[in-house]
Structure formats: C-alpha cells, structure tokens
Tab-separated table of C-alpha atoms and ligand atoms in Angstrom:
chain	number	residue	atom	x	y	z
A	1	MET	CA	64.254	12.758	119.926
A	2	SER	CA	61.534	12.764	116.992
A	3	GLY	CA	59.082	11.161	116.017
A	4	PHE	CA	54.850	11.390	116.444
A	5	THR	CA	52.782	10.700	119.631
A	6	LYS	CA	49.207	10.122	119.427
A	7	TYR	CA	47.226	11.030	123.160
A	8	ASP	CA	43.927	9.464	124.104
A	9	SER	CA	42.206	13.220	124.708
A	10	ARG	CA	43.678	16.338	124.752
A	11	ALA	CA	43.736	16.312	128.867
A	12	ASP	CA	46.257	13.918	128.384
A	13	LEU	CA	48.281	15.545	125.620
A	14	PHE	CA	48.785	18.635	127.263
A	15	LYS	CA	49.432	16.837	130.037
A	16	GLY	CA	51.678	14.402	128.609
A	17	LEU	CA	53.972	17.370	126.332
A	18	ALA	CA	53.996	19.333	129.973
A	19	ASP	CA	56.122	16.666	131.665
A	20	VAL	CA	58.472	16.197	128.424
A	21	VAL	CA	59.360	19.309	128.891
A	22	GLU	CA	59.324	19.752	132.645
A	23	ALA	CA	61.932	16.799	131.972
A	24	GLN	CA	64.278	18.371	129.654
A	25	LEU	CA	64.057	21.607	131.474
A	26	ARG	CA	65.314	20.201	134.065
A	27	ALA	CA	67.942	17.997	132.655
A	28	ALA	CA	69.219	21.838	131.732
A	29	LEU	CA	69.641	22.996	134.758
A	30	THR	CA	71.100	20.464	135.773
A	31	GLN	CA	73.607	20.135	132.990
A	32	ASN	CA	74.458	24.632	133.069
A	33	GLY	CA	72.595	25.956	135.493
A	34	ARG	CA	70.149	28.029	133.058
A	35	ALA	CA	67.242	27.000	130.774
A	36	THR	CA	65.864	28.336	127.347
A	37	LEU	CA	62.610	27.497	126.654
A	38	ALA	CA	60.088	29.181	124.015
A	39	VAL	CA	57.159	28.221	123.537
A	40	PRO	CA	53.662	29.846	120.790
A	41	GLY	CA	51.391	31.468	121.036
A	42	GLY	CA	47.730	30.638	119.180
A	43	THR	CA	44.899	29.456	120.655
A	44	THR	CA	45.933	26.268	121.231
A	45	PRO	CA	48.790	26.094	124.090
A	46	ALA	CA	47.025	27.286	126.933
A	47	PRO	CA	45.869	24.738	128.352
A	48	PHE	CA	49.618	22.850	128.570
A	49	PHE	CA	51.082	26.514	130.190
A	50	GLU	CA	48.917	25.706	132.712
A	51	HIS	CA	50.172	22.392	133.905
A	52	LEU	CA	53.549	23.497	133.150
A	53	ARG	CA	53.870	26.862	135.417
A	54	HIS	CA	53.119	24.279	138.204
A	55	ALA	CA	56.499	22.264	137.469
A	56	ASP	CA	59.246	22.369	140.574
A	57	LEU	CA	61.730	23.676	138.477
A	58	ASP	CA	64.042	26.157	139.041
A	59	TRP	CA	62.197	28.978	137.216
A	60	ALA	CA	64.318	32.077	138.234
A	61	ASN	CA	66.742	30.371	135.684
A	62	VAL	CA	64.750	29.273	133.609
A	63	THR	CA	64.140	32.125	130.211
A	64	VAL	CA	61.511	31.655	128.658
A	65	LEU	CA	60.242	33.112	125.137
A	66	LEU	CA	57.452	33.289	122.204
A	67	THR	CA	58.314	31.531	119.216
A	68	ASP	CA	56.781	34.227	117.346
A	69	GLU	CA	54.700	37.466	118.034
A	70	ARG	CA	51.862	39.830	116.495
A	71	PHE	CA	52.768	42.712	116.353
A	72	VAL	CA	49.833	44.538	119.129
A	73	PRO	CA	50.480	46.409	122.462
A	74	GLU	CA	49.767	43.697	125.526
A	75	THR	CA	46.649	45.262	126.327
A	76	SER	CA	45.017	43.158	122.799
A	77	ASP	CA	43.700	40.368	122.879
A	78	ARG	CA	45.775	38.884	119.980
A	79	SER	CA	49.008	39.459	122.043
A	80	ASN	CA	50.774	36.226	122.636
A	81	THR	CA	52.971	37.974	125.273
A	82	ARG	CA	49.711	38.467	127.360
A	83	LEU	CA	48.552	35.297	126.702
A	84	LEU	CA	52.214	33.612	128.593
A	85	ARG	CA	51.612	36.613	131.242
A	86	GLU	CA	48.123	34.778	132.089
A	87	ASN	CA	49.087	31.119	131.432
A	88	LEU	CA	52.293	30.723	131.960
A	89	LEU	CA	54.662	33.026	133.954
A	90	GLN	CA	52.152	32.358	136.946
A	91	ASP	CA	51.736	30.191	139.705
A	92	ARG	CA	55.605	28.431	140.180
A	93	ALA	CA	57.451	29.906	136.557
A	94	SER	CA	55.959	33.272	138.092
A	95	LYS	CA	59.637	33.800	138.544
A	96	ALA	CA	60.406	32.328	134.833
A	97	VAL	CA	62.986	35.717	132.887
A	98	LEU	CA	60.495	36.771	129.712
A	99	VAL	CA	62.701	37.839	126.379
A	100	PRO	CA	60.012	40.100	124.530
A	101	LEU	CA	59.587	39.675	120.984
A	102	TYR	CA	57.276	42.473	121.049
A	103	GLN	CA	57.695	46.446	122.377
A	104	PRO	CA	55.578	49.715	121.278
A	105	ALA	CA	56.452	51.317	118.867
A	106	ASP	CA	54.671	52.076	115.244
A	107	THR	CA	56.449	49.195	113.346
A	108	PRO	CA	58.506	46.304	113.752
A	109	GLU	CA	61.336	47.547	112.254
A	110	ASP	CA	61.806	50.643	114.892
A	111	VAL	CA	62.062	47.727	117.552
A	112	LEU	CA	64.151	44.598	115.602
A	113	THR	CA	67.522	45.718	116.301
A	114	ASN	CA	66.695	45.504	120.496
A	115	LEU	CA	64.920	42.944	120.104
A	116	GLN	CA	67.231	41.167	118.092
A	117	SER	CA	69.788	41.291	120.667
A	118	GLY	CA	67.558	40.343	123.306
A	119	VAL	CA	67.096	36.919	122.029
A	120	SER	CA	70.891	36.165	120.498
A	121	ALA	CA	71.920	36.318	124.353
A	122	VAL	CA	69.997	33.976	124.994
A	123	LEU	CA	70.626	31.336	122.439
A	124	PRO	CA	70.249	28.386	121.305
A	125	LEU	CA	66.919	27.125	122.369
A	126	ASP	CA	67.058	24.216	125.111
A	127	VAL	CA	63.442	23.888	124.231
A	128	CYS	CA	60.827	24.530	121.617
A	129	VAL	CA	57.207	24.142	121.714
A	130	LEU	CA	56.104	24.955	118.120
A	131	GLY	CA	52.908	25.236	116.696
A	132	MET	CA	51.867	24.985	113.613
A	133	GLY	CA	48.881	27.085	111.103
A	134	ALA	CA	46.233	24.172	108.731
A	135	ASP	CA	48.216	26.552	106.232
A	136	MET	CA	51.863	24.386	107.331
A	137	HIS	CA	52.850	27.529	108.690
A	138	THR	CA	55.682	27.682	112.000
A	139	ALA	CA	56.309	30.489	114.186
A	140	SER	CA	55.104	32.878	111.645
A	141	ILE	CA	56.932	32.002	108.989
A	142	PHE	CA	54.081	31.693	106.373
A	143	PRO	CA	53.725	30.160	103.328
A	144	GLU	CA	53.213	33.412	101.283
A	145	ALA	CA	55.240	35.570	103.647
A	146	ASP	CA	57.107	38.680	102.804
A	147	LEU	CA	60.299	37.745	104.297
A	148	LEU	CA	59.459	34.069	103.234
A	149	ALA	CA	62.800	33.136	101.990
A	150	GLU	CA	65.030	35.045	104.539
A	151	ALA	CA	63.461	33.562	107.554
A	152	LEU	CA	64.997	30.038	105.740
A	153	ALA	CA	68.284	31.222	105.439
A	154	ASP	CA	71.087	29.562	107.175
A	155	ASP	CA	72.206	32.797	108.082
A	156	ALA	CA	68.744	34.568	108.661
A	157	PRO	CA	68.915	37.067	111.486
A	158	VAL	CA	67.665	35.897	114.961
A	159	VAL	CA	64.158	37.426	114.912
A	160	LEU	CA	62.720	39.027	111.455
A	161	PRO	CA	58.833	40.893	111.025
A	162	MET	CA	57.356	39.391	109.047
A	163	ARG	CA	53.714	40.481	107.139
A	164	ALA	CA	51.397	37.619	105.334
A	165	PRO	CA	48.117	37.230	103.898
A	166	ASN	CA	47.188	35.041	106.476
A	167	ALA	CA	48.091	37.387	109.233
A	168	PRO	CA	46.540	40.287	110.291
A	169	GLU	CA	48.939	41.939	111.548
A	170	PRO	CA	52.721	41.970	111.057
A	171	ARG	CA	54.893	39.316	113.458
A	172	LEU	CA	57.990	39.177	114.930
A	173	THR	CA	59.285	35.781	114.043
A	174	LEU	CA	61.933	33.785	115.500
A	175	THR	CA	63.829	32.256	112.285
A	176	ALA	CA	64.637	28.708	111.017
A	177	PRO	CA	67.758	28.376	112.276
A	178	VAL	CA	67.021	28.907	115.156
A	179	LEU	CA	64.464	26.881	115.889
A	180	ARG	CA	66.692	24.301	114.330
A	181	GLY	CA	69.700	24.947	116.786
A	182	ALA	CA	66.708	24.251	119.662
A	183	GLY	CA	68.114	21.258	121.108
A	184	ASN	CA	64.628	19.541	121.487
A	185	VAL	CA	62.189	20.284	119.626
A	186	HIS	CA	58.362	20.016	119.703
A	187	ILE	CA	55.269	19.865	117.629
A	188	LEU	CA	51.705	20.946	119.214
A	189	ILE	CA	48.918	20.014	117.538
A	190	ALA	CA	45.187	19.288	117.312
A	191	GLY	CA	42.454	17.913	115.482
A	192	ALA	CA	41.900	16.606	112.383
A	193	GLU	CA	42.787	19.328	110.557
A	194	LYS	CA	46.221	19.873	111.760
A	195	GLN	CA	46.638	16.126	111.607
A	196	ALA	CA	46.089	16.264	107.805
A	197	ALA	CA	47.969	19.573	107.041
A	198	PHE	CA	51.357	18.151	108.948
A	199	ASP	CA	51.072	15.065	106.439
A	200	GLN	CA	50.605	17.573	103.369
A	201	ALA	CA	53.929	18.372	104.582
A	202	TRP	CA	55.444	15.431	104.801
A	203	ALA	CA	54.797	14.864	101.171
A	204	ALA	CA	55.187	18.720	100.768
A	205	LYS	CA	58.758	19.292	98.348
A	206	THR	CA	59.998	22.490	99.527
A	207	PHE	CA	60.061	24.513	102.922
A	208	MET	CA	58.774	27.865	101.238
A	209	GLU	CA	55.721	25.894	100.568
A	210	ALA	CA	55.341	24.428	103.710
A	211	PRO	CA	57.694	25.621	106.330
A	212	ILE	CA	56.679	23.335	109.364
A	213	LYS	CA	58.945	21.213	107.164
A	214	ILE	CA	62.247	22.939	108.311
A	215	VAL	CA	61.742	21.397	112.077
A	216	GLN	CA	59.724	18.227	110.666
A	217	GLU	CA	62.595	15.720	111.013
A	218	GLN	CA	63.798	16.223	114.830
A	219	ALA	CA	61.043	16.673	116.549
A	220	GLN	CA	59.091	15.060	118.807
A	221	THR	CA	55.317	16.181	117.536
A	222	HIS	CA	52.289	16.154	119.855
A	223	TYR	CA	49.003	14.865	118.455
A	224	ALA	CA	45.446	14.042	120.211
A	225	ASP	CA	42.077	14.641	117.756
B	1	6PG	C1	50.232	32.908	116.766
B	1	6PG	C2	50.998	31.607	116.660
B	1	6PG	C3	51.303	30.446	115.436
B	1	6PG	C4	50.083	29.289	116.206
B	1	6PG	C5	49.954	29.044	114.657
B	1	6PG	C6	48.900	27.740	115.265
B	1	6PG	O1	50.676	33.632	117.197
B	1	6PG	O2	49.466	32.246	115.495
B	1	6PG	O3	52.707	31.608	117.428
B	1	6PG	O4	52.719	29.774	114.810
B	1	6PG	O5	50.858	29.080	116.507
B	1	6PG	O6	49.076	29.457	114.016
B	1	6PG	O7	47.549	28.575	115.805
B	1	6PG	P1	46.505	28.205	116.950
B	1	6PG	O8	46.665	26.903	117.517
B	1	6PG	O9	45.311	29.222	117.857
B	1	6PG	O10	46.119	26.703	115.393
C-alpha cells in the first residue's frame, strides 16, 4: 500500500493511523504468531501512541522498537525511549516487548554491537512508522550526517551511530535497508512546513539531500494541517 492520506484534523490523523497500524499488526500476528513494530520519537507521535496502546492485540507477542534514539539516558526529556514508555507501553500495550536502541555508555559506539544484535533478531519489521523533519531527514538519517552514505547503503549494518549539525546529541538509527525492508511503511507528518518538505523531497534528485525519499514511494503517508 502506498499513497498520501490527508485527514480533516490532527485528531483524525492520529486515530486513523492507529487503526491502520492495529490492523496490520493483527494480520502479522495471525500469520506468524508475532509482530514487530518500529515507531518514531520526536514531538509528533504521542497522540498516535495513546490510541494504539488500547488496541485489542496479543501485545505479549509484539516487539516494539524505535526507528531512532538520541544518545541520552531515560531520565532526559529528550529520550525517545522515555516517550515510548510513557505513551505507548501502557494499558494493553504494556505487555509488548521493547528492543532497546539505547544503553548507558560513554559513546554510542561502545554499545553498538549489542544494540545491533538485539535489532537483527527481530527483523524484518512488519510495520514501520516514520517521522520526518523539515530538513527531510527520517529516523536519524540526516542530510548532513557524518555516516549518511553508510546508512543509505544497501549493505548497511542494521543500526548506525549518527552525528549531524541539526541533531543536538549523537543518535542511533535504523538504516535504510531496515526501513525499506518493512512489510508496511508509514510516514506520519503534520503541519504545512512538513507538507512542503515532503513535496520538496519528491523533487529532490538524491537520497543524500532528502533521506525521506528512501521510503517515499513505498510508504503510506498520513498528514493533517
Ligand atoms: C527524533 C525522531 C525523528 C523525528 C523527526 C520529526 O528523535 O527526533 O525520531 O526522526 O521523527 O525529527 O520530529 P518531530 O515530530 O518532532 O517534528
């Protein structure tokens, strides 16, 4: 499934996306007895999580991971893991299994091998929901990131550390082959600035200048003003 859905309101957007993701997780659970869901952090997805956590699913067999994480402890209000614990892994979804994209250490490189093996064990993703920045980054694949080319490569490791001018702290990110390899990919964006960036990405010539482009054709995009 791909395409662009414009919802009448942000309330409809978050509920609409949650309904679609719930149905796709249910289908994966029915087919395989388990399902893997990747979700973004940042400021947009909390209301989507609040809907999804009430879904009547066999959550004990659902693995949840972030598309990317800031290299900060869970005590930080910039922690995407904290956002997930507080907004998604609650109510029915409290039974889901979280695969971490952060471990306390001095640098992301110190914990990379561990995080990579945790993620590798639960691939491919059944459902991947991605955010996008106004600079057309997705996950933590930023246009000017240090390991941009490595993260876009077909043979990229599943997780890479990332440092970029637009990111205040080091990141850990799922890489392009993992995002593209998901059974279902969704992009969640809200507001005119994001819509303009999304259109700009269609026109961009390379993935390097517009990393969201790596999934733009295959994704279902969900938008409200
Ligand atoms: C993060 C994200 C990131 C996010 C976009 C959009 O940690 O920041 O996972 O990729 O999805 O930057 O962020 P907003 O929703 O805050 O605009």
